Coordinates of C-alpha atoms in Angstrom, one line a residue:
Chain A
M987 CA 73.6 179.0 122.0
T988 CA 74.7 175.3 122.5
H989 CA 71.3 174.2 121.3
R990 CA 71.7 175.8 118.0
K991 CA 75.2 174.3 117.6
R992 CA 73.8 170.9 118.4
N993 CA 71.1 171.3 115.7
L994 CA 73.6 172.4 113.2
F995 CA 75.8 169.4 114.0
L996 CA 72.8 167.0 113.7
F997 CA 71.7 168.6 110.4
S998 CA 75.2 168.3 108.8
L999 CA 75.4 164.7 110.0
L1000 CA 72.0 163.9 108.5
G1001 CA 72.8 165.7 105.3
L1002 CA 76.1 163.8 104.8
G1003 CA 74.4 160.5 105.9
L1004 CA 71.8 161.0 103.3
I1005 CA 74.3 161.5 100.5
A1006 CA 76.2 158.4 101.7
L1007 CA 73.0 156.4 101.8
F1008 CA 72.1 157.5 98.3
F1009 CA 75.4 156.1 97.0
I1010 CA 75.2 153.0 99.0
N1011 CA 71.6 152.4 97.8
I1012 CA 72.7 152.7 94.2
S1013 CA 75.8 150.6 94.7
L1014 CA 74.0 147.7 96.4
G1015 CA 71.6 145.2 94.8
S1016 CA 71.6 141.8 93.1
I1017 CA 74.9 143.0 91.6
T1018 CA 77.2 145.1 93.7
I1019 CA 78.7 148.1 91.8
P1020 CA 81.8 149.7 93.4
F1021 CA 81.3 153.3 94.8
K1022 CA 83.9 154.7 92.4
E1023 CA 82.0 153.5 89.4
V1024 CA 78.7 154.8 90.9
Y1025 CA 80.3 158.2 91.4
S1026 CA 81.8 158.4 87.9
S1027 CA 78.6 157.4 86.1
L1028 CA 76.5 159.8 88.2
T1029 CA 78.9 162.7 87.5
G1030 CA 78.7 162.2 83.8
G1031 CA 81.8 160.1 83.4
Q1032 CA 82.1 156.5 82.1
A1033 CA 81.8 153.4 84.2
S1034 CA 84.3 150.7 83.4
K1035 CA 81.5 148.3 82.4
S1036 CA 78.7 149.6 80.2
T1037 CA 76.2 147.1 81.8
W1038 CA 76.9 148.9 85.2
E1039 CA 76.2 152.2 83.6
Y1040 CA 73.0 150.9 82.1
I1041 CA 71.9 149.4 85.4
I1042 CA 72.7 152.7 87.3
I1043 CA 71.0 155.1 84.9
N1044 CA 68.0 153.0 84.0
Y1045 CA 67.3 151.1 87.1
R1046 CA 69.1 152.1 90.3
L1047 CA 69.1 155.9 90.0
P1048 CA 65.4 156.2 89.3
K1049 CA 64.7 153.8 92.2
A1050 CA 66.9 155.8 94.6
I1051 CA 65.2 159.0 93.6
T1052 CA 61.8 157.5 94.1
A1053 CA 62.9 156.3 97.5
V1054 CA 64.0 159.8 98.5
L1055 CA 60.7 161.3 97.2
V1056 CA 58.5 158.7 98.9
G1057 CA 60.4 158.9 102.2
M1058 CA 60.2 162.7 102.3
G1059 CA 56.6 163.0 101.2
L1060 CA 55.2 160.3 103.5
S1061 CA 57.2 161.6 106.5
I1062 CA 56.1 165.2 106.1
S1063 CA 52.4 164.2 105.7
G1064 CA 52.8 162.3 108.9
L1065 CA 54.2 165.3 110.7
L1066 CA 51.4 167.5 109.5
M1067 CA 48.8 165.1 110.6
Q1068 CA 50.3 164.4 114.0
T1069 CA 50.1 168.2 114.8
L1070 CA 46.7 168.8 113.1
F1071 CA 45.0 165.9 115.0
R1072 CA 47.1 166.5 118.1
N1073 CA 47.7 162.8 118.1
P1074 CA 51.1 161.1 118.1
L1075 CA 49.7 158.1 116.4
A1076 CA 48.4 159.9 113.3
G1077 CA 50.0 159.1 110.0
P1078 CA 48.8 158.6 106.4
Y1079 CA 48.6 154.9 106.8
V1080 CA 47.0 154.7 110.2
L1081 CA 44.3 157.3 109.3
G1082 CA 43.3 155.3 106.3
L1083 CA 44.7 157.7 103.6
S1084 CA 46.6 154.9 102.0
S1085 CA 43.5 152.8 102.0
G1086 CA 41.6 155.6 100.4
A1087 CA 44.2 155.9 97.7
S1088 CA 44.0 152.1 97.2
L1089 CA 40.3 152.4 96.8
G1090 CA 40.7 155.1 94.1
V1091 CA 43.3 153.0 92.3
A1092 CA 41.2 149.8 92.7
F1093 CA 38.3 151.6 91.0
V1094 CA 40.5 152.6 88.2
I1095 CA 42.4 149.3 87.6
L1096 CA 39.7 146.8 88.6
G1097 CA 36.7 148.8 87.6
A1098 CA 38.0 149.8 84.2
A1099 CA 36.1 146.9 82.6
F1100 CA 32.8 148.6 83.5
M1101 CA 33.7 151.7 81.6
P1102 CA 33.8 152.6 77.9
A1103 CA 37.1 151.9 76.3
F1104 CA 38.2 155.4 75.8
I1105 CA 37.5 156.4 79.4
S1106 CA 39.3 153.4 80.8
S1107 CA 42.4 154.1 78.6
I1108 CA 42.5 157.7 80.0
L1109 CA 42.0 156.4 83.6
L1110 CA 44.7 153.7 83.2
S1111 CA 47.3 156.3 82.1
S1112 CA 49.7 157.3 84.8
Y1113 CA 47.9 160.6 85.3
G1114 CA 44.6 158.8 85.8
I1115 CA 46.0 156.6 88.6
V1116 CA 47.6 159.6 90.3
L1117 CA 44.3 161.5 90.2
A1118 CA 42.2 158.6 91.4
S1119 CA 44.7 157.9 94.2
T1120 CA 44.8 161.6 95.3
L1121 CA 41.0 161.8 95.2
G1122 CA 40.7 158.6 97.2
S1123 CA 43.1 159.8 99.9
S1124 CA 41.6 163.3 100.2
F1125 CA 38.1 161.7 100.4
V1126 CA 39.1 159.6 103.4
L1127 CA 41.0 162.5 105.0
L1128 CA 37.9 164.7 104.7
A1129 CA 35.7 162.1 106.1
V1130 CA 38.0 161.5 109.0
L1131 CA 38.2 165.2 109.6
L1132 CA 34.4 165.7 109.5
I1133 CA 33.9 162.9 112.0
S1134 CA 36.8 164.1 114.2
H1135 CA 35.1 167.4 114.4
R1136 CA 32.1 165.8 116.1
L1137 CA 34.1 163.3 118.2
R1138 CA 36.8 165.5 119.7
D1139 CA 38.3 162.4 121.3
T1140 CA 41.5 161.8 119.4
M1141 CA 41.7 158.0 120.1
A1142 CA 38.3 157.7 118.4
I1143 CA 39.7 159.3 115.3
L1144 CA 42.3 156.6 115.0
I1145 CA 39.6 153.9 115.3
V1146 CA 37.6 155.7 112.6
G1147 CA 40.7 155.6 110.4
L1148 CA 41.1 151.9 111.0
M1149 CA 37.4 151.4 110.2
F1150 CA 37.9 153.2 106.9
G1151 CA 40.8 150.9 106.2
S1152 CA 38.6 147.8 106.7
F1153 CA 35.8 149.4 104.8
T1154 CA 37.9 150.2 101.7
S1155 CA 39.6 146.8 101.7
A1156 CA 36.1 145.3 101.8
I1157 CA 35.2 147.3 98.7
V1158 CA 38.4 146.4 97.0
G1159 CA 37.8 142.8 97.9
T1160 CA 34.4 142.9 96.2
L1161 CA 35.9 144.6 93.1
T1162 CA 38.5 141.9 92.8
Y1163 CA 35.7 139.3 92.7
F1164 CA 34.5 140.8 89.4
S1165 CA 37.8 141.5 87.8
T1166 CA 40.0 139.5 85.4
A1167 CA 43.1 137.7 86.4
E1168 CA 45.3 140.2 84.6
Q1169 CA 43.7 143.2 86.3
L1170 CA 44.0 141.4 89.6
Q1171 CA 47.7 140.8 89.1
K1172 CA 48.3 144.4 88.2
F1173 CA 46.5 145.6 91.4
T1174 CA 48.2 143.0 93.6
F1175 CA 51.6 144.1 92.5
W1176 CA 50.7 147.7 93.0
S1177 CA 49.4 147.0 96.5
M1178 CA 52.6 145.3 97.6
G1179 CA 54.4 148.5 97.1
T1180 CA 57.5 149.0 94.9
L1181 CA 60.0 151.8 94.4
G1182 CA 61.5 150.4 91.2
N1183 CA 60.0 150.1 87.7
L1184 CA 59.2 153.8 87.5
S1185 CA 59.8 155.5 84.1
W1186 CA 61.5 158.9 84.1
T1187 CA 58.1 160.4 83.1
S1188 CA 56.5 158.9 86.1
I1189 CA 59.3 160.2 88.3
T1190 CA 58.8 163.7 86.9
I1191 CA 55.1 163.6 87.7
L1192 CA 55.9 162.2 91.2
S1193 CA 58.5 164.9 91.8
I1194 CA 56.2 167.7 90.8
S1195 CA 53.4 166.4 93.1
V1196 CA 55.8 165.9 96.0
F1197 CA 57.3 169.3 95.4
I1198 CA 53.9 171.0 95.5
G1199 CA 52.9 169.0 98.7
L1200 CA 56.2 170.0 100.4
L1201 CA 55.8 173.6 99.4
L1202 CA 52.3 173.8 100.9
S1203 CA 53.7 172.1 104.0
L1204 CA 56.4 174.7 104.2
F1205 CA 53.7 177.4 104.4
S1206 CA 52.1 175.5 107.2
I1207 CA 55.1 175.7 109.5
K1208 CA 54.0 178.8 111.4
P1209 CA 50.3 177.7 111.8
L1210 CA 51.5 174.3 112.9
N1211 CA 53.6 175.9 115.7
A1212 CA 50.5 177.9 116.8
L1213 CA 48.5 174.6 116.8
L1214 CA 50.9 173.2 119.4
L1215 CA 48.9 175.3 122.0
G1216 CA 45.6 173.8 120.8
E1217 CA 43.0 175.2 118.4
N1218 CA 41.7 177.9 120.7
Y1219 CA 45.0 179.5 121.5
A1220 CA 46.0 179.2 117.8
R1221 CA 42.9 181.2 116.8
S1222 CA 43.6 183.8 119.4
L1223 CA 47.1 184.3 117.8
G1224 CA 45.4 185.3 114.6
L1225 CA 45.4 181.9 112.9
N1226 CA 42.7 181.3 110.2
F1227 CA 42.0 177.8 111.3
K1228 CA 39.8 176.7 108.4
K1229 CA 42.3 177.9 105.8
T1230 CA 45.1 176.3 107.6
R1231 CA 43.2 173.0 107.9
L1232 CA 42.4 173.1 104.2
I1233 CA 46.0 173.7 103.2
I1234 CA 47.2 170.8 105.5
I1235 CA 44.5 168.5 104.1
L1236 CA 45.5 169.4 100.6
A1237 CA 49.2 169.0 101.2
T1238 CA 48.8 165.6 102.9
S1239 CA 46.4 164.2 100.3
I1240 CA 48.6 165.3 97.4
L1241 CA 51.7 163.8 99.1
A1242 CA 50.0 160.5 100.3
G1243 CA 47.9 160.3 97.2
S1244 CA 50.6 160.7 94.6
I1245 CA 53.1 158.5 96.4
T1246 CA 50.6 155.7 97.0
A1247 CA 49.7 155.9 93.3
Y1248 CA 53.2 155.1 92.2
A1249 CA 54.8 153.2 95.0
G1250 CA 51.7 151.5 96.5
P1251 CA 50.5 151.8 100.1
I1252 CA 53.6 152.1 102.2
A1253 CA 53.1 151.6 105.9
F1254 CA 54.6 153.2 109.0
I1255 CA 57.1 155.7 107.4
G1256 CA 54.7 158.6 107.9
L1257 CA 54.0 157.6 111.5
A1258 CA 57.5 156.7 112.7
V1259 CA 59.8 159.2 111.0
P1260 CA 58.4 162.4 112.6
H1261 CA 58.9 160.7 116.0
I1262 CA 62.5 159.9 115.3
A1263 CA 63.0 163.5 114.3
K1264 CA 61.3 164.8 117.5
L1265 CA 63.4 162.4 119.7
L1266 CA 66.6 163.3 117.9
F1267 CA 66.2 167.1 118.0
Q1268 CA 64.2 167.2 121.3
T1269 CA 61.9 169.9 119.9
S1270 CA 58.4 170.6 118.7
N1271 CA 59.4 173.6 116.7
H1272 CA 58.2 172.8 113.1
S1273 CA 60.8 174.9 111.4
V1274 CA 63.4 172.4 112.8
L1275 CA 61.2 169.4 112.5
Y1276 CA 60.3 170.1 108.9
W1277 CA 63.9 169.8 107.6
S1278 CA 64.9 167.0 109.9
T1279 CA 61.8 165.0 109.0
L1280 CA 62.7 165.4 105.3
L1281 CA 66.2 164.2 105.7
I1282 CA 65.4 161.3 108.1
G1283 CA 62.5 160.2 105.9
A1284 CA 64.6 160.1 102.8
G1285 CA 67.4 158.3 104.6
I1286 CA 65.2 155.6 106.2
M1287 CA 63.4 154.9 102.9
L1288 CA 66.8 154.4 101.2
I1289 CA 67.8 151.9 104.0
C1290 CA 64.5 150.1 103.7
D1291 CA 65.0 149.8 99.9
V1292 CA 68.6 148.4 100.4
V1293 CA 67.2 145.8 102.9
S1294 CA 64.3 144.9 100.5
Q1295 CA 66.7 144.1 97.7
M1296 CA 68.6 141.6 99.9
P1297 CA 72.2 142.4 98.6
G1298 CA 73.7 139.2 97.2
F1299 CA 70.3 137.6 96.5
D1300 CA 68.3 137.5 93.4
I1301 CA 64.9 138.2 95.0
T1302 CA 63.3 141.6 96.0
L1303 CA 61.0 141.7 99.0
P1304 CA 58.0 144.0 98.9
I1305 CA 58.9 147.4 100.4
N1306 CA 55.8 147.5 102.4
A1307 CA 56.9 144.4 104.4
I1308 CA 60.2 146.0 105.2
T1309 CA 58.8 149.3 106.4
S1310 CA 56.2 147.5 108.6
L1311 CA 59.0 145.3 110.1
L1312 CA 60.9 148.4 111.0
G1313 CA 58.0 150.7 111.8
A1314 CA 55.7 148.5 114.0
P1315 CA 58.3 148.0 116.8
I1316 CA 59.0 151.8 116.8
V1317 CA 55.2 152.4 117.3
I1318 CA 54.9 149.9 120.1
W1319 CA 58.0 151.4 121.8
L1320 CA 56.4 154.9 121.5
L1321 CA 53.2 153.7 123.1
V1322 CA 55.1 152.2 126.0
R1323 CA 57.1 155.5 126.5
K1324 CA 55.6 158.3 128.5
R1325 CA 52.9 160.1 126.6
K1326 CA 54.0 163.5 127.7
M1327 CA 57.0 163.6 125.5
M1328 CA 55.1 162.9 122.3
G1329 CA 53.2 165.3 120.2
Chain B
M1182 CA 30.1 207.9 123.9
S1183 CA 33.5 206.5 124.9
T1184 CA 36.7 208.0 126.1
T1185 CA 40.3 207.0 125.1
E1186 CA 40.6 205.1 128.3
D1187 CA 37.9 202.7 127.3
I1188 CA 39.3 199.6 125.7
L1189 CA 36.2 197.5 125.4
I1190 CA 32.6 198.5 125.8
T1191 CA 29.4 196.5 125.2
T1192 CA 26.2 198.3 124.2
N1193 CA 22.9 196.7 125.1
L1194 CA 24.5 193.3 124.7
N1195 CA 22.3 190.2 124.9
I1196 CA 24.2 187.0 125.2
G1197 CA 23.2 183.4 124.8
Y1198 CA 22.8 180.5 122.3
K1199 CA 20.8 180.3 119.1
T1200 CA 19.8 177.1 117.6
K1201 CA 17.5 176.6 114.6
S1202 CA 14.4 176.2 116.7
E1203 CA 15.0 178.3 119.8
V1204 CA 16.9 181.2 121.3
T1205 CA 18.3 180.8 124.8
T1206 CA 19.1 184.2 126.3
I1207 CA 21.5 184.1 129.2
A1208 CA 21.8 187.8 130.0
K1209 CA 20.2 190.9 128.6
N1210 CA 21.1 194.6 128.2
L1211 CA 24.8 194.4 129.3
N1212 CA 26.5 197.8 129.2
L1213 CA 30.0 197.0 130.4
T1214 CA 33.1 199.2 130.2
L1215 CA 36.7 197.9 130.4
K1216 CA 39.2 200.7 131.1
Q1217 CA 42.9 201.0 130.7
G1218 CA 45.0 200.0 133.7
K1219 CA 42.2 198.3 135.5
L1220 CA 42.1 194.8 137.0
I1221 CA 38.5 193.6 136.6
A1222 CA 37.1 190.4 138.1
L1223 CA 34.2 188.5 136.7
I1224 CA 32.3 186.5 139.3
G1225 CA 29.2 184.5 139.5
A1226 CA 27.9 181.0 140.5
N1227 CA 28.7 178.0 138.3
G1228 CA 26.5 177.8 135.2
V1229 CA 25.4 181.5 135.4
G1230 CA 27.1 182.2 132.0
K1231 CA 30.5 183.6 132.8
S1232 CA 32.1 181.6 129.9
T1233 CA 29.4 182.7 127.5
L1234 CA 30.1 186.3 128.4
L1235 CA 33.8 185.8 127.9
R1236 CA 33.3 183.9 124.6
T1237 CA 31.1 186.8 123.4
I1238 CA 33.4 189.6 124.3
T1239 CA 36.4 187.8 122.8
G1240 CA 34.5 187.5 119.5
I1241 CA 34.3 183.6 119.5
Q1242 CA 30.6 183.7 119.9
K1243 CA 28.1 186.1 118.2
P1244 CA 26.0 188.3 120.4
L1245 CA 22.2 187.7 120.2
E1246 CA 21.7 191.4 120.2
G1247 CA 23.8 194.6 120.7
A1248 CA 27.5 194.9 120.0
V1249 CA 31.0 194.6 121.5
F1250 CA 33.3 197.4 120.7
L1251 CA 37.1 196.9 121.0
N1252 CA 39.0 200.2 120.6
N1253 CA 35.9 201.8 119.1
K1254 CA 35.6 199.1 116.4
K1255 CA 33.0 196.3 116.4
I1256 CA 34.7 193.1 117.4
S1257 CA 33.0 191.2 114.5
D1258 CA 34.7 193.6 112.0
Y1259 CA 38.2 192.6 113.1
Q1260 CA 40.3 190.3 110.9
P1261 CA 41.8 187.5 113.0
L1262 CA 45.3 188.9 112.8
E1263 CA 44.2 192.4 113.8
L1264 CA 42.2 191.0 116.7
A1265 CA 45.3 189.1 117.8
K1266 CA 47.1 192.4 118.2
N1267 CA 44.4 193.8 120.4
L1268 CA 43.2 191.0 122.5
S1269 CA 45.1 188.0 124.1
I1270 CA 43.6 185.2 126.2
V1271 CA 44.6 182.7 128.8
L1272 CA 42.4 179.6 128.9
T1273 CA 41.7 176.9 131.4
E1274 CA 42.2 174.1 128.9
K1275 CA 45.2 171.8 129.1
L1276 CA 48.0 172.2 126.5
P1277 CA 48.3 169.4 124.1
P1278 CA 51.4 167.2 124.6
S1279 CA 54.5 168.7 123.0
N1280 CA 58.2 169.4 123.5
L1281 CA 57.8 173.2 123.7
T1282 CA 60.2 174.9 126.0
V1283 CA 59.0 177.8 128.2
F1284 CA 60.8 180.3 126.0
E1285 CA 59.3 178.8 122.8
L1286 CA 55.8 178.9 124.4
V1287 CA 56.1 182.5 125.4
A1288 CA 57.6 183.4 122.0
L1289 CA 54.5 181.9 120.3
G1290 CA 52.8 185.1 121.6
R1291 CA 54.8 187.0 119.0
Q1292 CA 53.1 185.1 116.1
P1293 CA 50.8 188.0 115.1
Y1294 CA 54.0 190.1 114.4
T1295 CA 56.3 187.5 112.8
N1296 CA 56.7 186.8 109.0
W1297 CA 55.2 183.9 107.0
I1298 CA 57.6 181.3 108.5
G1299 CA 57.5 182.7 112.0
T1300 CA 61.1 184.0 112.3
I1301 CA 61.7 185.6 115.8
T1302 CA 63.6 188.9 115.3
N1303 CA 65.7 190.6 117.9
Q1304 CA 62.8 192.9 118.8
D1305 CA 60.6 189.8 119.4
T1306 CA 63.2 188.3 121.6
T1307 CA 63.4 191.5 123.7
K1308 CA 59.6 191.5 124.1
V1309 CA 59.6 187.8 125.1
H1310 CA 62.4 188.4 127.7
E1311 CA 60.5 191.5 129.0
A1312 CA 57.3 189.4 129.5
M1313 CA 59.3 186.7 131.2
E1314 CA 60.9 189.2 133.6
L1315 CA 57.6 190.8 134.5
T1316 CA 56.2 187.4 135.4
Q1317 CA 59.4 186.3 137.1
I1318 CA 59.9 183.1 135.1
S1319 CA 63.2 183.9 133.5
H1320 CA 64.9 181.1 135.4
L1321 CA 62.6 178.6 133.6
T1322 CA 63.6 179.6 130.0
T1323 CA 64.9 176.3 128.8
K1324 CA 62.6 174.0 130.8
K1325 CA 59.9 172.0 128.9
H1326 CA 56.4 173.2 129.6
Y1327 CA 55.4 169.8 131.2
E1328 CA 58.3 169.9 133.6
I1329 CA 57.1 172.9 135.6
S1330 CA 54.4 173.2 138.3
D1331 CA 50.8 174.4 137.7
G1332 CA 51.6 177.7 139.3
Q1333 CA 54.6 178.2 137.1
L1334 CA 52.7 177.2 134.0
Q1335 CA 50.0 179.7 134.7
K1336 CA 52.6 182.4 134.9
V1337 CA 54.1 181.2 131.6
L1338 CA 50.7 181.4 130.0
V1339 CA 50.3 185.0 131.3
A1340 CA 53.8 185.8 130.0
R1341 CA 52.7 184.5 126.6
A1342 CA 49.7 186.8 126.6
L1343 CA 52.0 189.7 127.6
A1344 CA 54.4 188.9 124.8
Q1345 CA 51.4 189.2 122.4
D1346 CA 51.5 192.9 123.4
T1347 CA 47.7 193.7 123.5
P1348 CA 45.9 196.4 125.4
L1349 CA 43.4 193.9 126.8
I1350 CA 44.1 190.5 128.3
I1351 CA 41.3 188.1 129.3
L1352 CA 41.9 185.1 131.6
D1353 CA 39.4 182.4 132.1
E1354 CA 39.6 181.1 135.7
P1355 CA 43.4 181.4 136.0
T1356 CA 43.5 180.4 139.7
T1357 CA 41.5 177.2 139.5
H1358 CA 44.2 174.6 140.1
L1359 CA 46.4 176.7 142.4
D1360 CA 46.9 176.6 146.2
L1361 CA 46.4 179.6 148.3
L1362 CA 50.0 180.8 148.1
H1363 CA 50.0 180.6 144.3
K1364 CA 46.6 182.1 144.0
V1365 CA 47.7 185.2 145.9
A1366 CA 50.9 185.4 143.9
L1367 CA 49.0 185.3 140.6
F1368 CA 46.5 187.9 141.7
K1369 CA 49.3 190.2 142.8
L1370 CA 51.1 189.6 139.5
L1371 CA 47.9 190.6 137.6
K1372 CA 47.5 193.7 139.8
K1373 CA 51.2 194.6 139.2
L1374 CA 50.8 194.2 135.4
T1375 CA 47.8 196.5 135.2
Q1376 CA 49.7 199.1 137.2
E1377 CA 53.0 198.8 135.4
T1378 CA 51.9 198.2 131.8
N1379 CA 48.6 200.1 131.9
K1380 CA 46.9 197.1 130.3
C1381 CA 43.4 196.2 131.1
I1382 CA 43.0 192.7 132.5
L1383 CA 39.7 190.9 132.9
F1384 CA 39.5 187.5 134.6
S1385 CA 36.8 185.2 135.8
T1386 CA 37.2 183.6 139.2
H1387 CA 35.6 181.8 142.1
D1388 CA 37.9 183.3 144.7
I1389 CA 35.6 186.1 145.5
D1390 CA 37.2 187.3 148.8
M1391 CA 40.6 187.7 147.1
A1392 CA 39.1 189.4 144.1
I1393 CA 37.4 191.9 146.4
Q1394 CA 40.7 192.7 148.0
L1395 CA 42.8 193.0 144.8
S1396 CA 40.6 194.0 141.8
D1397 CA 39.8 197.6 140.8
E1398 CA 36.4 196.7 139.6
M1399 CA 34.1 193.7 139.6
I1400 CA 31.4 192.3 137.2
I1401 CA 28.9 190.3 139.2
M1402 CA 26.7 187.9 137.2
T1403 CA 23.4 186.5 138.6
P1404 CA 20.6 184.9 136.7
E1405 CA 18.7 188.2 137.0
T1406 CA 21.3 190.9 136.3
V1407 CA 24.9 191.6 135.4
V1408 CA 26.3 194.6 137.3
Q1409 CA 29.7 196.3 137.2
D1410 CA 31.1 198.5 140.0
E1411 CA 34.0 198.9 142.5
P1412 CA 34.2 196.1 145.2
C1413 CA 33.6 198.6 148.1
N1414 CA 30.4 199.8 146.5
F1415 CA 29.2 196.3 146.0
I1416 CA 29.8 195.6 149.7
S1417 CA 27.8 198.7 150.8
K1418 CA 25.0 197.8 148.5
G1419 CA 25.0 194.2 149.7
T1420 CA 25.2 192.8 146.1
F1421 CA 27.3 189.8 147.1
N1422 CA 24.4 188.2 148.9
T1423 CA 22.6 187.9 145.5
I1424 CA 25.3 185.6 144.0
F1425 CA 24.4 182.3 145.8
K1426 CA 20.8 181.3 146.2
D1427 CA 21.4 179.6 149.5
E1428 CA 20.4 181.0 153.0
H1429 CA 23.4 179.3 154.6
I1430 CA 25.9 181.3 152.6
V1431 CA 25.9 184.9 153.8
F1432 CA 28.3 187.7 152.9
D1433 CA 29.8 189.3 156.0
S1434 CA 30.5 192.9 155.0
E1435 CA 32.6 193.5 158.2
K1436 CA 35.1 190.8 157.3
G1437 CA 34.7 191.2 153.5
K1438 CA 34.1 187.5 152.9
F1439 CA 31.4 184.8 152.8
V1440 CA 30.5 182.9 156.0
I1441 CA 28.5 179.7 156.4
V1442 CA 25.7 180.0 158.9

């Protein structure tokens, strides 16, 4: 089987590439740290400068791990949605999941003033933000799904997603009008997206959430393959469609919700990465796509992070701007290509 | 009440739609029997309710009254997975865009038998290859499903149903988009499958003259009644003239086909 060999080759290439990118990501930044030093501090040894070690352990390593988690989670949620909605343009951002998460977070950060002090202190803790964000994204996904059930037309679903986006941003806009400058600043920074500044506690929570989401997705591989034939055939193959749909909704909202809570709304990764995986592996088989999407998602997020830090400069660009710069052209290119190939 | 040869029977089945305010009955008191090794054609004019009947006997839609028994068990009592091992379908709807190859598509028919992640075992691969050989599509194995012709795709979908390894296969208008050559080829394939595998195949069609020549039994739906018999008996009884309510379309029992007068 030459096909299997080709897949094996691609997987090893992606795996090695990801490890390399991980090291490059840690090594590059406003201060460039040599690979050897990165390697020795990561493997428990001593870096030749203690400041380097401090930077790596407290700043660069958490950021690289966050990038990997964010890239994997968003890409997989995009893959699940593209098959569930039978729409190549589906993704957590396009379908308004990120806007839903924003809405949840906006209520917590900006609306905290309207609530009693003890409740707002609970809500403003990292758990509260994750919960609000997950609830917000699952609310939007459920709404989109309910409407999509009536519409059947997949293009209309995307428009509904976009409408939800404008709707939530309008509510967020109204909330900002009533909030203090401090709250507003906090929310604005969050909404620009960032991979850094996460404490190890936050990373642990994020890892657990992403892990749960990825595990649920793993159990959806077989149903997703059946759904490639459409809902009716999938049912005739013994698929419990309602249960499958619930698991997929749960997985995507946990992934998109928790990631958006910590890293802010990040555009286009969830949309573009599954397509790159489909093009590279020339398959629709989700047991191949799952792993390739994971690897490519993590790798691309690491690259975006390197670009956003502008090696040699002191400034850091918002990660959302970088992913959009990279993702938007990919989406346009996909639209121009023949529709048949996608899916 | 039923013999071992009977795969699916309906008892006093009423089909139709139920909404909150009203009940629309499409056909009443259906007592149909689908037997092993038989090729059975379902015919009737557009809008007479062929799809509703198919939807009801495949368990997608609930009967208004009466029951459908598949292997002596009520179809509504089946778990989805168990039903998938007893009944496979071929639909008219277009497949969503994907990169599935012909092999992968046929192999999806094995899903009711695979483990939680859908691993294809050697036994599954054998079944898939058997189905592809029976339908003569082995040369298409590595082709993507959108690269092949409509006639070939229809065979692939039949192969997928075969790989599902069920005693009953139901096809909804499988010959719709095909030219005469491919229609005949598909009918002959279905006939061959019923003879070689002893499966029961039920299909709806508008190609009545071909169905008369090749099917073992026919189910004719008209707004008044639904009857099941062998094609030659229908010819002698003159049942075909009841299908279309138009004096210009007449069934010529000598030629065995419809003529326009």
